[in-house]
Amino acid sequence: CPTCKKQTVALNAYEAAHPEVALNRLVVDFDKQKEWVKHFKAPRQSTLLLYRGEVQKWFSVGEIRAEKITEALNAAAAP
């Protein structure tokens, strides 16, 4: 979806700017992987969840502002 594409651009930019941060992505197909959609309680496409270990640090639906995504990633990466 267009929103997901914008989110991907923001995530790619973050990874390029912060290679020291170990960022692992799990991309779930909202239409085909319903068991994961339920597991993560994603209400719709373009849901972003951020975990540090097993602790959820951020949950967002439809966020495309790179500065907000970067802010959340920086907060979760901080010691």
mmCIF file of C-alpha atoms in Angstrom:
data_model
loop_
_atom_site.group_PDB
_atom_site.id
_atom_site.type_symbol
_atom_site.label_atom_id
_atom_site.label_comp_id
_atom_site.label_asym_id
_atom_site.label_seq_id
_atom_site.Cartn_x
_atom_site.Cartn_y
_atom_site.Cartn_z
ATOM 1 C CA CYS A 1 0.000 0.000 0.000
ATOM 2 C CA PRO A 2 1.197 3.609 -0.449
ATOM 3 C CA THR A 3 1.392 4.164 3.310
ATOM 4 C CA CYS A 4 3.527 1.057 3.779
ATOM 5 C CA LYS A 5 5.859 2.228 1.013
ATOM 6 C CA LYS A 6 6.381 5.567 2.790
ATOM 7 C CA GLN A 7 7.031 3.761 6.051
ATOM 8 C CA THR A 8 9.607 1.577 4.302
ATOM 9 C CA VAL A 9 11.402 4.669 3.008
ATOM 10 C CA ALA A 10 11.585 6.037 6.569
ATOM 11 C CA LEU A 11 12.852 2.727 7.947
ATOM 12 C CA ASN A 12 15.454 2.387 5.190
ATOM 13 C CA ALA A 13 16.673 5.934 5.837
ATOM 14 C CA TYR A 14 16.969 5.216 9.552
ATOM 15 C CA GLU A 15 18.967 2.056 8.933
ATOM 16 C CA ALA A 16 21.305 3.904 6.558
ATOM 17 C CA ALA A 17 21.843 6.734 9.063
ATOM 18 C CA HIS A 18 22.217 4.441 12.098
ATOM 19 C CA PRO A 19 24.098 1.283 11.090
ATOM 20 C CA GLU A 20 25.073 0.776 14.736
ATOM 21 C CA VAL A 21 21.453 0.012 15.665
ATOM 22 C CA ALA A 22 20.517 -3.626 15.168
ATOM 23 C CA LEU A 23 17.127 -3.339 13.524
ATOM 24 C CA ASN A 24 15.276 -6.533 12.626
ATOM 25 C CA ARG A 25 12.104 -6.272 10.590
ATOM 26 C CA LEU A 26 9.201 -8.632 10.441
ATOM 27 C CA VAL A 27 6.925 -7.751 7.562
ATOM 28 C CA VAL A 28 3.472 -9.298 7.792
ATOM 29 C CA ASP A 29 1.156 -9.516 4.799
ATOM 30 C CA PHE A 30 -2.089 -8.152 6.231
ATOM 31 C CA ASP A 31 -4.250 -10.036 3.727
ATOM 32 C CA LYS A 32 -2.452 -13.394 3.722
ATOM 33 C CA GLN A 33 -1.012 -13.814 7.217
ATOM 34 C CA LYS A 34 -4.060 -13.355 9.423
ATOM 35 C CA GLU A 35 -2.604 -15.382 12.295
ATOM 36 C CA TRP A 36 0.187 -12.780 12.673
ATOM 37 C CA VAL A 37 -2.243 -9.903 12.249
ATOM 38 C CA LYS A 38 -4.224 -11.303 15.192
ATOM 39 C CA HIS A 39 -1.085 -11.991 17.201
ATOM 40 C CA PHE A 40 0.089 -8.381 16.905
ATOM 41 C CA LYS A 41 -3.455 -6.965 17.134
ATOM 42 C CA ALA A 42 -2.962 -4.926 13.974
ATOM 43 C CA PRO A 43 -6.236 -3.109 13.264
ATOM 44 C CA ARG A 44 -5.341 -2.409 9.627
ATOM 45 C CA GLN A 45 -2.546 -2.297 7.101
ATOM 46 C CA SER A 46 0.407 -0.021 7.796
ATOM 47 C CA THR A 47 0.555 -0.848 11.485
ATOM 48 C CA LEU A 48 4.045 -0.391 12.912
ATOM 49 C CA LEU A 49 5.085 -2.077 16.128
ATOM 50 C CA LEU A 50 8.446 -1.563 17.721
ATOM 51 C CA TYR A 51 9.901 -4.010 20.203
ATOM 52 C CA ARG A 52 13.082 -4.056 22.195
ATOM 53 C CA GLY A 53 13.524 -7.689 23.029
ATOM 54 C CA GLU A 54 10.092 -8.891 24.061
ATOM 55 C CA VAL A 55 8.905 -5.491 25.303
ATOM 56 C CA GLN A 56 6.680 -3.465 22.988
ATOM 57 C CA LYS A 57 7.991 0.095 22.835
ATOM 58 C CA TRP A 58 5.731 1.654 20.206
ATOM 59 C CA PHE A 59 2.500 0.979 18.327
ATOM 60 C CA SER A 60 1.305 3.123 15.450
ATOM 61 C CA VAL A 61 -1.232 2.858 12.672
ATOM 62 C CA GLY A 62 -0.634 4.772 9.460
ATOM 63 C CA GLU A 63 2.293 6.872 10.685
ATOM 64 C CA ILE A 64 4.329 8.072 7.699
ATOM 65 C CA ARG A 65 6.201 11.044 9.147
ATOM 66 C CA ALA A 66 9.852 10.039 9.064
ATOM 67 C CA GLU A 67 10.633 12.239 12.057
ATOM 68 C CA LYS A 68 8.056 10.425 14.226
ATOM 69 C CA ILE A 69 9.281 6.997 13.139
ATOM 70 C CA THR A 70 12.891 8.059 13.753
ATOM 71 C CA GLU A 71 11.963 9.467 17.154
ATOM 72 C CA ALA A 72 10.377 6.161 18.175
ATOM 73 C CA LEU A 73 13.331 4.138 16.910
ATOM 74 C CA ASN A 74 15.813 6.376 18.729
ATOM 75 C CA ALA A 75 13.841 6.109 21.959
ATOM 76 C CA ALA A 76 13.747 2.324 21.767
ATOM 77 C CA ALA A 77 17.452 2.094 20.873
ATOM 78 C CA ALA A 78 18.553 4.264 23.783
ATOM 79 C CA PRO A 79 20.148 2.333 26.661
#
